[in-house]
Structures are given as C-alpha cells and as structure tokens.
PDB file of C-alpha atoms in Angstrom:
ATOM      1  CA  MET A 209      11.650 -13.838 -10.571  1.00 56.00           C
ATOM      2  CA  ALA A 210      12.487 -12.716 -14.061  1.00 44.00           C
ATOM      3  CA  SER A 211      11.590  -9.100 -13.453  1.00 50.00           C
ATOM      4  CA  ASN A 212      14.870  -7.965 -14.991  1.00 49.00           C
ATOM      5  CA  TYR A 213      13.252  -8.558 -18.370  1.00 45.00           C
ATOM      6  CA  THR A 214      10.907  -5.648 -17.717  1.00 45.00           C
ATOM      7  CA  ASN A 215      13.542  -2.963 -17.680  1.00 43.00           C
ATOM      8  CA  THR A 216      12.419   0.650 -17.571  1.00 38.00           C
ATOM      9  CA  THR A 217      13.475   1.173 -21.178  1.00 40.00           C
ATOM     10  CA  HIS A 218      10.675  -1.127 -22.302  1.00 46.00           C
ATOM     11  CA  PHE A 219       8.024   1.327 -21.183  1.00 48.00           C
ATOM     12  CA  ASN A 220       9.368   4.034 -23.452  1.00 43.00           C
ATOM     13  CA  ASP A 221       9.383   1.949 -26.604  1.00 45.00           C
ATOM     14  CA  THR A 222       5.987   2.620 -28.157  1.00 39.00           C
ATOM     15  CA  ASN A 223       6.619  -0.099 -30.726  1.00 40.00           C
ATOM     16  CA  TYR A 224       5.698  -2.579 -28.043  1.00 42.00           C
ATOM     17  CA  PHE A 225       2.192  -1.156 -27.861  1.00 43.00           C
ATOM     18  CA  ASP A 226      -0.556  -1.010 -30.397  1.00 44.00           C
ATOM     19  CA  GLY A 227      -0.651   2.653 -31.368  1.00 44.00           C
ATOM     20  CA  SER A 228      -4.360   3.029 -30.663  1.00 44.00           C
ATOM     21  CA  HIS A 229      -4.085   1.407 -27.258  1.00 46.00           C
ATOM     22  CA  ALA A 230      -0.788   2.839 -26.004  1.00 53.00           C
ATOM     23  CA  PRO A 231      -2.341   5.728 -23.988  1.00 64.00           C
ATOM     24  CA  ASP A 232      -4.854   3.388 -22.350  1.00 68.00           C
ATOM     25  CA  SER A 233      -2.128   0.887 -21.513  1.00 76.00           C
ATOM     26  CA  VAL A 234       0.018   3.582 -19.918  1.00 80.00           C
ATOM     27  CA  ILE A 235      -2.927   4.737 -17.821  1.00 82.00           C
ATOM     28  CA  HIS A 236      -3.746   1.202 -16.717  1.00 82.00           C
ATOM     29  CA  TYR A 237      -0.165   0.396 -15.764  1.00 85.00           C
ATOM     30  CA  THR A 238       0.206   3.699 -13.932  1.00 88.00           C
ATOM     31  CA  ILE A 239      -2.927   2.962 -11.904  1.00 89.00           C
ATOM     32  CA  ALA A 240      -1.675  -0.558 -11.166  1.00 88.00           C
ATOM     33  CA  ALA A 241       1.688   0.813 -10.003  1.00 90.00           C
ATOM     34  CA  ALA A 242      -0.027   3.420  -7.804  1.00 92.00           C
ATOM     35  CA  VAL A 243      -2.292   0.793  -6.227  1.00 92.00           C
ATOM     36  CA  ALA A 244       0.674  -1.489  -5.595  1.00 92.00           C
ATOM     37  CA  MET A 245       2.643   1.353  -4.014  1.00 93.00           C
ATOM     38  CA  GLY A 246      -0.277   2.270  -1.752  1.00 94.00           C
ATOM     39  CA  LEU A 247      -0.663  -1.366  -0.721  1.00 95.00           C
ATOM     40  CA  CYS A 248       3.051  -1.549   0.090  1.00 96.00           C
ATOM     41  CA  LEU A 249       2.876   1.532   2.313  1.00 95.00           C
ATOM     42  CA  PHE A 250      -0.160   0.118   4.106  1.00 95.00           C
ATOM     43  CA  GLY A 251       1.563  -3.224   4.644  1.00 96.00           C
ATOM     44  CA  LEU A 252       4.713  -1.574   5.957  1.00 96.00           C
ATOM     45  CA  VAL A 253       2.807  -0.231   8.963  1.00 95.00           C
ATOM     46  CA  GLY A 254       1.556  -3.653  10.038  1.00 94.00           C
ATOM     47  CA  ASN A 255       4.890  -5.382   9.487  1.00 96.00           C
ATOM     48  CA  ILE A 256       6.820  -2.708  11.375  1.00 96.00           C
ATOM     49  CA  ILE A 257       4.503  -3.159  14.368  1.00 95.00           C
ATOM     50  CA  VAL A 258       4.861  -6.951  14.278  1.00 95.00           C
ATOM     51  CA  PHE A 259       8.642  -6.777  13.891  1.00 96.00           C
ATOM     52  CA  TRP A 260       8.973  -4.302  16.781  1.00 94.00           C
ATOM     53  CA  TYR A 261       7.010  -6.423  19.236  1.00 93.00           C
ATOM     54  CA  LEU A 262       8.486  -9.756  18.189  1.00 92.00           C
ATOM     55  CA  PHE A 263      12.074  -8.521  18.124  1.00 93.00           C
ATOM     56  CA  PHE A 264      12.143  -6.234  21.156  1.00 90.00           C
ATOM     57  CA  ARG A 265       9.315  -7.157  23.530  1.00 88.00           C
ATOM     58  CA  ILE A 266       7.889 -10.660  23.148  1.00 88.00           C
ATOM     59  CA  PRO A 267      10.017 -13.582  24.431  1.00 86.00           C
ATOM     60  CA  ARG A 268      11.341 -15.608  21.539  1.00 86.00           C
ATOM     61  CA  ASN A 269      10.899 -19.279  20.846  1.00 85.00           C
ATOM     62  CA  LYS A 270      12.119 -21.485  18.029  1.00 85.00           C
ATOM     63  CA  TYR A 271       9.173 -20.550  15.816  1.00 87.00           C
ATOM     64  CA  SER A 272       9.021 -16.827  16.452  1.00 89.00           C
ATOM     65  CA  VAL A 273      12.633 -16.584  15.227  1.00 93.00           C
ATOM     66  CA  TYR A 274      11.408 -17.665  11.795  1.00 94.00           C
ATOM     67  CA  ILE A 275       8.489 -15.226  11.974  1.00 94.00           C
ATOM     68  CA  ILE A 276      10.859 -12.360  12.841  1.00 95.00           C
ATOM     69  CA  ASN A 277      12.990 -13.113   9.802  1.00 97.00           C
ATOM     70  CA  LEU A 278       9.895 -13.605   7.642  1.00 96.00           C
ATOM     71  CA  THR A 279       8.617 -10.204   8.765  1.00 96.00           C
ATOM     72  CA  ALA A 280      12.004  -8.645   7.984  1.00 97.00           C
ATOM     73  CA  ALA A 281      11.839 -10.154   4.502  1.00 97.00           C
ATOM     74  CA  ASP A 282       8.323  -8.761   4.063  1.00 97.00           C
ATOM     75  CA  LEU A 283       9.516  -5.333   5.165  1.00 97.00           C
ATOM     76  CA  LEU A 284      12.293  -5.420   2.588  1.00 97.00           C
ATOM     77  CA  LEU A 285       9.934  -6.622  -0.112  1.00 97.00           C
ATOM     78  CA  LEU A 286       7.308  -3.948   0.574  1.00 97.00           C
ATOM     79  CA  THR A 287       9.899  -1.170   0.812  1.00 97.00           C
ATOM     80  CA  PHE A 288      11.655  -1.993  -2.434  1.00 96.00           C
ATOM     81  CA  ALA A 289       8.439  -2.893  -4.245  1.00 95.00           C
ATOM     82  CA  ALA A 290       7.150   0.591  -3.386  1.00 95.00           C
ATOM     83  CA  ILE A 291      10.357   2.156  -4.716  1.00 95.00           C
ATOM     84  CA  LEU A 292      10.115   0.010  -7.862  1.00 93.00           C
ATOM     85  CA  MET A 293       6.582   1.258  -8.418  1.00 93.00           C
ATOM     86  CA  MET A 294       7.703   4.858  -7.942  1.00 92.00           C
ATOM     87  CA  VAL A 295      10.412   4.353 -10.571  1.00 90.00           C
ATOM     88  CA  ASN A 296       7.910   2.749 -12.924  1.00 88.00           C
ATOM     89  CA  ILE A 297       5.413   5.575 -12.473  1.00 88.00           C
ATOM     90  CA  ASN A 298       8.191   8.044 -13.251  1.00 85.00           C
ATOM     91  CA  THR A 299       9.071   6.002 -16.334  1.00 83.00           C
ATOM     92  CA  LEU A 300       5.472   5.856 -17.504  1.00 82.00           C
ATOM     93  CA  VAL A 301       4.345   9.441 -16.929  1.00 82.00           C
ATOM     94  CA  GLY A 302       7.311  11.272 -15.394  1.00 71.00           C
ATOM     95  CA  SER A 303       9.222  14.127 -16.962  1.00 70.00           C
ATOM     96  CA  ASN A 304      12.637  12.473 -16.563  1.00 71.00           C
ATOM     97  CA  PRO A 305      12.224   8.721 -17.160  1.00 69.00           C
ATOM     98  CA  ASP A 306      15.797   8.102 -18.340  1.00 72.00           C
ATOM     99  CA  PHE A 307      17.642   9.656 -15.412  1.00 73.00           C
ATOM    100  CA  GLU A 308      21.357   9.032 -15.071  1.00 74.00           C
ATOM    101  CA  GLY A 309      22.148   5.633 -13.583  1.00 77.00           C
ATOM    102  CA  SER A 310      18.577   4.395 -13.951  1.00 78.00           C
ATOM    103  CA  ALA A 311      19.604   0.962 -15.257  1.00 81.00           C
ATOM    104  CA  GLY A 312      21.989   0.274 -12.379  1.00 86.00           C
ATOM    105  CA  PHE A 313      19.524   1.625  -9.831  1.00 90.00           C
ATOM    106  CA  TYR A 314      16.754  -0.557 -11.249  1.00 88.00           C
ATOM    107  CA  THR A 315      18.996  -3.642 -11.107  1.00 90.00           C
ATOM    108  CA  PHE A 316      19.819  -2.878  -7.463  1.00 93.00           C
ATOM    109  CA  LEU A 317      16.111  -2.601  -6.621  1.00 93.00           C
ATOM    110  CA  GLU A 318      15.396  -5.894  -8.351  1.00 93.00           C
ATOM    111  CA  ILE A 319      18.212  -7.668  -6.477  1.00 95.00           C
ATOM    112  CA  ILE A 320      16.861  -6.622  -3.075  1.00 96.00           C
ATOM    113  CA  TYR A 321      13.271  -7.289  -4.125  1.00 96.00           C
ATOM    114  CA  ASP A 322      14.092 -10.814  -5.312  1.00 95.00           C
ATOM    115  CA  LEU A 323      16.246 -11.411  -2.228  1.00 96.00           C
ATOM    116  CA  SER A 324      13.303 -10.633   0.050  1.00 96.00           C
ATOM    117  CA  LEU A 325      10.858 -12.646  -2.053  1.00 95.00           C
ATOM    118  CA  TYR A 326      13.010 -15.774  -2.204  1.00 96.00           C
ATOM    119  CA  SER A 327      14.084 -15.550   1.442  1.00 96.00           C
ATOM    120  CA  GLY A 328      10.469 -15.189   2.536  1.00 96.00           C
ATOM    121  CA  MET A 329       9.574 -18.296   0.547  1.00 96.00           C
ATOM    122  CA  TYR A 330      12.376 -20.244   2.216  1.00 97.00           C
ATOM    123  CA  PHE A 331      11.403 -19.033   5.717  1.00 96.00           C
ATOM    124  CA  LEU A 332       7.828 -20.186   5.152  1.00 95.00           C
ATOM    125  CA  THR A 333       9.044 -23.550   3.902  1.00 96.00           C
ATOM    126  CA  ALA A 334      11.404 -23.976   6.852  1.00 95.00           C
ATOM    127  CA  ILE A 335       8.897 -23.072   9.550  1.00 93.00           C
ATOM    128  CA  ILE A 336       6.137 -25.340   8.284  1.00 93.00           C
ATOM    129  CA  ILE A 337       8.565 -28.247   7.834  1.00 94.00           C
ATOM    130  CA  GLU A 338       9.908 -27.779  11.354  1.00 91.00           C
ATOM    131  CA  ARG A 339       6.396 -27.516  12.763  1.00 87.00           C
ATOM    132  CA  CYS A 340       5.467 -30.682  10.913  1.00 89.00           C
ATOM    133  CA  ILE A 341       8.524 -32.577  12.169  1.00 89.00           C
ATOM    134  CA  SER A 342       7.845 -31.416  15.730  1.00 85.00           C
ATOM    135  CA  GLU A 343       4.327 -32.812  15.466  1.00 83.00           C
ATOM    136  CA  LEU A 344       5.417 -36.140  13.994  1.00 85.00           C
ATOM    137  CA  PHE A 345       8.542 -36.681  16.118  1.00 85.00           C
ATOM    138  CA  PRO A 346       8.081 -34.676  19.339  1.00 83.00           C
ATOM    139  CA  ILE A 347      10.427 -36.754  21.490  1.00 85.00           C
ATOM    140  CA  TRP A 348      13.244 -36.617  18.950  1.00 84.00           C
ATOM    141  CA  CYS A 349      12.846 -32.846  18.551  1.00 83.00           C
ATOM    142  CA  HIS A 350      12.799 -32.313  22.305  1.00 80.00           C
ATOM    143  CA  ASN A 351      15.901 -34.381  22.962  1.00 85.00           C
ATOM    144  CA  TYR A 352      18.050 -33.863  19.877  1.00 86.00           C
ATOM    145  CA  ARG A 353      17.030 -30.638  18.161  1.00 87.00           C
ATOM    146  CA  PRO A 354      19.897 -28.072  18.466  1.00 89.00           C
ATOM    147  CA  LYS A 355      18.790 -24.971  20.359  1.00 85.00           C
ATOM    148  CA  THR A 356      20.397 -22.704  17.773  1.00 90.00           C
ATOM    149  CA  LEU A 357      18.830 -24.475  14.792  1.00 92.00           C
ATOM    150  CA  SER A 358      16.342 -21.683  14.035  1.00 92.00           C
ATOM    151  CA  VAL A 359      19.008 -18.974  14.012  1.00 94.00           C
ATOM    152  CA  THR A 360      21.399 -21.098  11.935  1.00 95.00           C
ATOM    153  CA  MET A 361      18.678 -21.974   9.438  1.00 96.00           C
ATOM    154  CA  CYS A 362      17.635 -18.331   9.054  1.00 96.00           C
ATOM    155  CA  ILE A 363      21.217 -17.245   8.349  1.00 97.00           C
ATOM    156  CA  CYS A 364      21.609 -19.995   5.753  1.00 97.00           C
ATOM    157  CA  LEU A 365      18.283 -19.129   4.126  1.00 97.00           C
ATOM    158  CA  TRP A 366      19.205 -15.430   3.889  1.00 97.00           C
ATOM    159  CA  ILE A 367      22.445 -16.463   2.184  1.00 97.00           C
ATOM    160  CA  LEU A 368      20.546 -18.789  -0.160  1.00 97.00           C
ATOM    161  CA  GLY A 369      18.019 -16.094  -1.072  1.00 96.00           C
ATOM    162  CA  CYS A 370      20.771 -13.535  -1.625  1.00 97.00           C
ATOM    163  CA  SER A 371      22.779 -15.927  -3.803  1.00 96.00           C
ATOM    164  CA  GLU A 372      19.764 -16.816  -5.911  1.00 95.00           C
ATOM    165  CA  SER A 373      18.862 -13.160  -6.404  1.00 95.00           C
ATOM    166  CA  LEU A 374      22.398 -12.166  -7.382  1.00 96.00           C
ATOM    167  CA  ILE A 375      22.737 -15.077  -9.792  1.00 95.00           C
ATOM    168  CA  GLU A 376      19.414 -14.334 -11.447  1.00 93.00           C
ATOM    169  CA  ASN A 377      19.872 -10.600 -11.831  1.00 92.00           C
ATOM    170  CA  LEU A 378      23.563 -10.520 -12.717  1.00 92.00           C
ATOM    171  CA  LEU A 379      23.922 -13.635 -14.880  1.00 91.00           C
ATOM    172  CA  CYS A 380      20.539 -13.342 -16.583  1.00 89.00           C
ATOM    173  CA  THR A 381      20.361  -9.722 -17.705  1.00 84.00           C
ATOM    174  CA  GLN A 382      17.618  -8.200 -19.825  1.00 81.00           C
ATOM    175  CA  GLU A 383      19.491  -8.920 -23.054  1.00 83.00           C
ATOM    176  CA  ASP A 384      20.316 -12.486 -22.006  1.00 86.00           C
ATOM    177  CA  PHE A 385      16.712 -13.066 -21.003  1.00 83.00           C
ATOM    178  CA  SER A 386      15.455 -11.850 -24.378  1.00 80.00           C
ATOM    179  CA  ASN A 387      18.006 -13.950 -26.279  1.00 85.00           C
ATOM    180  CA  GLN A 388      17.488 -17.041 -24.105  1.00 86.00           C
ATOM    181  CA  THR A 389      21.199 -17.643 -23.639  1.00 90.00           C
ATOM    182  CA  PRO A 390      22.291 -21.011 -22.187  1.00 92.00           C
ATOM    183  CA  VAL A 391      23.391 -19.381 -18.932  1.00 93.00           C
ATOM    184  CA  CYS A 392      20.096 -17.556 -18.562  1.00 92.00           C
ATOM    185  CA  THR A 393      18.179 -20.728 -19.354  1.00 92.00           C
ATOM    186  CA  ALA A 394      20.089 -22.571 -16.627  1.00 93.00           C
ATOM    187  CA  VAL A 395      19.328 -19.762 -14.162  1.00 93.00           C
ATOM    188  CA  GLU A 396      15.617 -19.766 -14.994  1.00 91.00           C
ATOM    189  CA  ILE A 397      15.428 -23.545 -14.647  1.00 93.00           C
ATOM    190  CA  MET A 398      17.197 -23.292 -11.277  1.00 93.00           C
ATOM    191  CA  THR A 399      14.787 -20.689  -9.879  1.00 93.00           C
ATOM    192  CA  PHE A 400      11.781 -22.513 -11.292  1.00 92.00           C
ATOM    193  CA  THR A 401      12.934 -25.812  -9.790  1.00 93.00           C
ATOM    194  CA  LEU A 402      13.572 -24.310  -6.362  1.00 93.00           C
ATOM    195  CA  SER A 403      10.156 -22.686  -6.150  1.00 93.00           C
ATOM    196  CA  ILE A 404       7.863 -25.108  -8.015  1.00 92.00           C
ATOM    197  CA  PHE A 405       9.506 -28.503  -7.590  1.00 92.00           C
ATOM    198  CA  ILE A 406      11.086 -28.137  -4.143  1.00 94.00           C
ATOM    199  CA  CYS A 407       9.448 -25.459  -1.973  1.00 94.00           C
ATOM    200  CA  LEU A 408       5.901 -25.883  -3.278  1.00 93.00           C
ATOM    201  CA  PRO A 409       5.647 -29.680  -2.698  1.00 94.00           C
ATOM    202  CA  LEU A 410       7.247 -29.337   0.740  1.00 94.00           C
ATOM    203  CA  MET A 411       4.783 -26.595   1.682  1.00 94.00           C
ATOM    204  CA  ILE A 412       1.768 -28.553   0.468  1.00 94.00           C
ATOM    205  CA  LEU A 413       2.801 -31.849   2.069  1.00 94.00           C
ATOM    206  CA  SER A 414       3.601 -30.203   5.416  1.00 92.00           C
ATOM    207  CA  SER A 415       0.376 -28.186   5.318  1.00 91.00           C
ATOM    208  CA  PHE A 416      -1.724 -31.313   4.818  1.00 91.00           C
ATOM    209  CA  THR A 417       0.110 -32.984   7.691  1.00 89.00           C
ATOM    210  CA  LEU A 418      -0.641 -30.064   9.993  1.00 85.00           C
ATOM    211  CA  LEU A 419      -4.268 -29.980   8.822  1.00 86.00           C
ATOM    212  CA  ILE A 420      -4.608 -33.619   9.853  1.00 85.00           C
ATOM    213  CA  ALA A 421      -3.017 -32.732  13.185  1.00 77.00           C
ATOM    214  CA  ILE A 422      -5.512 -29.883  13.622  1.00 74.00           C
ATOM    215  CA  MET A 423      -8.427 -32.217  12.917  1.00 77.00           C
ATOM    216  CA  TRP A 424      -7.096 -34.563  15.593  1.00 76.00           C
ATOM    217  CA  ILE A 425      -6.473 -31.798  18.130  1.00 63.00           C
ATOM    218  CA  THR A 426      -9.811 -30.042  17.706  1.00 60.00           C
ATOM    219  CA  ARG A 427     -11.676 -33.110  18.915  1.00 60.00           C
ATOM    220  CA  ASN A 428     -10.723 -32.164  22.450  1.00 57.00           C
ATOM    221  CA  ARG A 429      -9.716 -28.482  22.375  1.00 59.00           C
ATOM    222  CA  TYR A 430      -8.952 -25.505  20.163  1.00 60.00           C
ATOM    223  CA  PRO A 431      -5.991 -25.991  17.784  1.00 64.00           C
ATOM    224  CA  PRO A 432      -2.795 -24.077  18.573  1.00 74.00           C
ATOM    225  CA  ARG A 433      -2.856 -20.637  16.997  1.00 79.00           C
ATOM    226  CA  LEU A 434       0.595 -21.173  15.532  1.00 80.00           C
ATOM    227  CA  TYR A 435      -0.763 -23.993  13.393  1.00 82.00           C
ATOM    228  CA  ILE A 436      -3.360 -21.687  11.886  1.00 85.00           C
ATOM    229  CA  ILE A 437      -0.857 -18.867  11.341  1.00 88.00           C
ATOM    230  CA  VAL A 438       1.663 -21.064   9.546  1.00 88.00           C
ATOM    231  CA  ILE A 439      -0.907 -22.811   7.348  1.00 89.00           C
ATOM    232  CA  ALA A 440      -2.675 -19.548   6.479  1.00 89.00           C
ATOM    233  CA  ALA A 441       0.623 -17.811   5.624  1.00 91.00           C
ATOM    234  CA  VAL A 442       1.632 -20.706   3.384  1.00 92.00           C
ATOM    235  CA  CYS A 443      -1.767 -20.763   1.649  1.00 91.00           C
ATOM    236  CA  ILE A 444      -1.619 -17.001   1.012  1.00 91.00           C
ATOM    237  CA  PHE A 445       1.867 -17.331  -0.452  1.00 92.00           C
ATOM    238  CA  ILE A 446       0.984 -20.326  -2.615  1.00 91.00           C
ATOM    239  CA  LEU A 447      -2.148 -18.686  -4.014  1.00 89.00           C
ATOM    240  CA  SER A 448      -0.646 -15.255  -4.614  1.00 88.00           C
ATOM    241  CA  VAL A 449       3.029 -15.732  -5.517  1.00 87.00           C
ATOM    242  CA  ILE A 450       3.669 -19.262  -6.808  1.00 87.00           C
ATOM    243  CA  PRO A 451       1.346 -19.003  -9.845  1.00 86.00           C
ATOM    244  CA  PHE A 452       3.288 -15.996 -11.116  1.00 84.00           C
ATOM    245  CA  ASN A 453       6.585 -17.843 -10.750  1.00 84.00           C
ATOM    246  CA  PHE A 454       5.098 -20.432 -13.060  1.00 84.00           C
ATOM    247  CA  LEU A 455       3.845 -17.765 -15.483  1.00 84.00           C
ATOM    248  CA  TRP A 456       7.259 -16.066 -15.556  1.00 83.00           C
ATOM    249  CA  PHE A 457       8.754 -19.354 -16.700  1.00 84.00           C
ATOM    250  CA  LEU A 458       6.104 -19.614 -19.409  1.00 82.00           C
ATOM    251  CA  MET A 459       6.989 -16.099 -20.472  1.00 81.00           C
ATOM    252  CA  TYR A 460      10.640 -17.063 -20.711  1.00 83.00           C
ATOM    253  CA  LEU A 461       9.609 -19.891 -23.035  1.00 81.00           C
ATOM    254  CA  ARG A 462       7.851 -17.181 -25.074  1.00 79.00           C
ATOM    255  CA  LEU A 463       4.398 -18.592 -24.560  1.00 77.00           C
ATOM    256  CA  LEU A 464       3.330 -15.043 -23.626  1.00 66.00           C
ATOM    257  CA  SER A 465       3.994 -13.207 -26.839  1.00 63.00           C
ATOM    258  CA  SER A 466       2.812  -9.607 -26.452  1.00 62.00           C
ATOM    259  CA  ILE A 467       4.364  -6.866 -24.342  1.00 60.00           C
ATOM    260  CA  GLN A 468       0.935  -6.214 -22.846  1.00 64.00           C
ATOM    261  CA  ASP A 469       0.980  -9.733 -21.401  1.00 69.00           C
ATOM    262  CA  THR A 470       4.529  -9.256 -20.142  1.00 76.00           C
ATOM    263  CA  LEU A 471       3.925  -5.915 -18.463  1.00 80.00           C
ATOM    264  CA  GLY A 472       0.589  -7.041 -17.107  1.00 81.00           C
ATOM    265  CA  LEU A 473       2.262 -10.086 -15.567  1.00 84.00           C
ATOM    266  CA  TYR A 474       5.040  -7.890 -14.182  1.00 86.00           C
ATOM    267  CA  PHE A 475       2.671  -5.542 -12.349  1.00 88.00           C
ATOM    268  CA  ALA A 476       0.354  -8.358 -11.254  1.00 88.00           C
ATOM    269  CA  SER A 477       3.260 -10.339  -9.758  1.00 90.00           C
ATOM    270  CA  ILE A 478       4.471  -7.373  -7.709  1.00 92.00           C
ATOM    271  CA  LEU A 479       0.928  -6.508  -6.659  1.00 92.00           C
ATOM    272  CA  THR A 480       0.176 -10.036  -5.432  1.00 92.00           C
ATOM    273  CA  ALA A 481       3.551 -10.348  -3.680  1.00 93.00           C
ATOM    274  CA  ALA A 482       2.836  -7.060  -1.891  1.00 94.00           C
ATOM    275  CA  LEU A 483      -0.639  -8.316  -0.996  1.00 94.00           C
ATOM    276  CA  SER A 484       0.816 -11.502   0.479  1.00 94.00           C
ATOM    277  CA  SER A 485       3.284  -9.542   2.620  1.00 95.00           C
ATOM    278  CA  THR A 486       0.598  -7.059   3.673  1.00 95.00           C
ATOM    279  CA  CYS A 487      -1.891  -9.722   4.772  1.00 94.00           C
ATOM    280  CA  LYS A 488       0.437 -11.547   7.169  1.00 94.00           C
ATOM    281  CA  PRO A 489       0.582  -9.053  10.084  1.00 93.00           C
ATOM    282  CA  PHE A 490      -3.178  -8.542  10.057  1.00 91.00           C
ATOM    283  CA  MET A 491      -3.618 -12.317  10.016  1.00 91.00           C
ATOM    284  CA  TYR A 492      -1.369 -12.519  13.097  1.00 90.00           C
ATOM    285  CA  PHE A 493      -3.556  -9.980  14.892  1.00 87.00           C
ATOM    286  CA  PHE A 494      -6.750 -11.771  13.884  1.00 85.00           C
ATOM    287  CA  VAL A 495      -5.545 -15.208  14.975  1.00 84.00           C
ATOM    288  CA  GLY A 496      -4.151 -13.775  18.199  1.00 77.00           C
ATOM    289  CA  ARG A 497      -7.631 -12.537  19.089  1.00 77.00           C
ATOM    290  CA  LEU A 498      -9.320 -15.878  18.417  1.00 67.00           C
ATOM    291  CA  TRP A 499     -10.708 -17.809  21.359  1.00 60.00           C
ATOM    292  CA  LYS A 500      -9.884 -15.043  23.806  1.00 56.00           C
ATOM    293  CA  GLN A 501     -11.839 -15.068  27.020  1.00 53.00           C
ATOM    294  CA  LYS A 502     -11.252 -12.155  29.334  1.00 53.00           C
ATOM    295  CA  SER A 503      -7.671 -11.476  28.349  1.00 56.00           C
ATOM    296  CA  SER A 504      -6.378  -8.124  27.181  1.00 60.00           C
ATOM    297  CA  ASN A 505      -6.708  -6.949  23.597  1.00 68.00           C
ATOM    298  CA  SER A 506      -3.445  -4.991  23.524  1.00 81.00           C
ATOM    299  CA  ILE A 507      -1.072  -5.508  20.614  1.00 83.00           C
ATOM    300  CA  TYR A 508       1.460  -7.141  22.930  1.00 84.00           C
ATOM    301  CA  ASP A 509      -1.026  -9.638  24.321  1.00 83.00           C
ATOM    302  CA  THR A 510      -2.518 -10.364  20.910  1.00 82.00           C
ATOM    303  CA  LEU A 511       0.860 -11.156  19.339  1.00 84.00           C
ATOM    304  CA  HIS A 512       2.009 -13.015  22.424  1.00 82.00           C
ATOM    305  CA  ARG A 513      -1.036 -15.284  22.235  1.00 79.00           C
ATOM    306  CA  ALA A 514      -0.454 -15.788  18.512  1.00 79.00           C
ATOM    307  CA  PHE A 515       3.124 -16.975  18.929  1.00 80.00           C
ATOM    308  CA  GLU A 516       3.221 -18.380  22.427  1.00 74.00           C
ATOM    309  CA  ALA A 517       5.030 -21.691  22.712  1.00 57.00           C
ATOM    310  CA  GLU A 518       1.993 -23.703  23.776  1.00 50.00           C
ATOM    311  CA  ASP A 519       3.061 -26.501  21.445  1.00 46.00           C
ATOM    312  CA  ASP A 520       6.467 -26.667  23.092  1.00 46.00           C
ATOM    313  CA  GLU A 521       4.762 -27.281  26.428  1.00 42.00           C
ATOM    314  CA  LYS A 522       2.690 -30.050  24.881  1.00 49.00           C
ATOM    315  CA  GLU A 523       5.840 -31.658  23.479  1.00 43.00           C
ATOM    316  CA  GLU A 524       7.538 -31.510  26.870  1.00 40.00           C
ATOM    317  CA  ILE A 525       4.577 -33.263  28.467  1.00 38.00           C
ATOM    318  CA  LYS A 526       4.780 -36.015  25.851  1.00 45.00           C
ATOM    319  CA  CYS A 527       8.492 -36.383  26.491  1.00 42.00           C
ATOM    320  CA  GLU A 528       8.027 -36.620  30.253  1.00 40.00           C
ATOM    321  CA  LYS A 529       5.441 -39.325  29.768  1.00 43.00           C
TER     322      LYS A 529
END
C-alpha cells in the first residue's frame, strides 16, 4: 500500500498539525504504534508455532503448502510491522528521530512489509480458488492437477508480491506520491486493480461457492474444517485489510486532505493488517478443536485435524465411483 507517503520526516513537521492539537496527536499516534507493536509480538508467537508444526511435523498436502507460505508471509508482516512501529515511536517521541540512514532503512522496511502483505493476499486468493475448483471439478482435479502445482504457485506468488512491492516503493517515492506523477499514478492504479478488482471479486465469488458447498455437506455431516478455515481467513482479510487499500487510493486522489487523516489511516492500516495476521493461528487452533470426540488436544493433533486432507479422500471416492 502507499505507506511510503508517510515517511518519518512527516512526523517532525509540526506544520502538518494544528498547533493546539499537536501534543495530543503525538500521544495518540504513539499509543497506536505501541498497541500495534504489542499485537505484532503476540501474533508472532502463534504464527511461529503454526509454522513449526506445519513445516516440520505435520504431513503436507496440497492445501497445507499454501497455509505454510501464508504463515510465513504473516510472520514477515508481523516482524517488520513491529519494527516499523518501533521506528515510528522513536520518530514521535525518541531522542534521535533523524538517525543516519533512516530514509533508506524505512524504505527497506516498507518493501518487506508490502511484500508480505501482497503475498499473503495472493496466497489466500489462490487457496480459496483451488479449494473451489476442487469442489466443482473433483474428477478433473484428481486426474489432471499437477502434483507440484501448489509449490509452483507459491513461488510465482512470492515473485509477484515482491515485484509489486519493489515497483510501488521504488517507482512511487514519497515525493512522487505527493506530486501525483504519471508513473506513480500508474503504480497506484495497478495495485488498486490487483487488490480491489481482481483478488477481492475472486475471494468473494469463491467464498460464496464454498458456503453453498458447506450448506450442502452439513445436511449429512459436519463440514470439512479446511472449508471453515479458508473462508474465515478470507473474511478476516477482506474486512480488515481491503477497506484500507481502498482508502489509500482515495488518499492518493487527495480526498483525505488533512495530515491527521493520513497518519490515522497509516496507523489503522498497519494495526488491522497485524490483527488479521494475528487472528489466523488462533483460528486454526479453534477450528482444529471443533467437533472433537475423545481425541487428543495437543497442538500437533489440533493442527493436524485442522488441515488433514479429508477432502482429498472424498474426491478420491468420487473419482473411483
């Protein structure tokens, strides 16, 4: 997103604040940054646990590969969001806000942050589309789906997220963003189109398809946990992250005029992105415990139940028939 507009130098320019409200604004933004940093640290614990078990202990299937990469993206996002908040707190109330190399360091943080945010969005889109296709065309997926498709897709999506982040942060700098240069305008339209006009409709359409599938399945038995995990993760992302992508574009069009609106949007977007990444591992644990009978409640068993390939077995039965 267009976070490069909110460079650290903006916090030090008191002309952007109403003189009577500048101290209050600094306090509010410092509290927001501290809350976001605490949320990031809390979310890191859950995502590290999920990544460890999925990567090293739980047998992988075509869907857990996406979840592993999604968790890695969340880990990156939470780590660099926490560092961004530390830099912002130092800029707001620290004794050395303009340390040497701060601009380059801030740009580096933004590149990795945007990389993780965009890649996570693409992983969510890919997994729900693949789950939807597997439900609609089970025989085709069983017979013709390449076994390495998940790994190949994840590599391509990492490259896509990295390319988008580099283009946005290097071709649309703070000055270009403020001046609305043609190149920066093209970059903003590209990122807005990818998130709002491509990923969002695909997520919504696939989610509704899976919801219909759940309604059909639950007439005879409990729905697969993976369905619930994917739909819940998509809903959390859509509700928490997508609206701020839209607001960033409005800000670029200068429909948000004051610096208070800009900085408030900046901190709110990072806070909600961190919240989205923090919620996912705890959602996995919760869904993994649903409908348990006398099975173990260990972390391994909980995550294994959450991501077990029960749907693959159902597809194989359909194919055999």
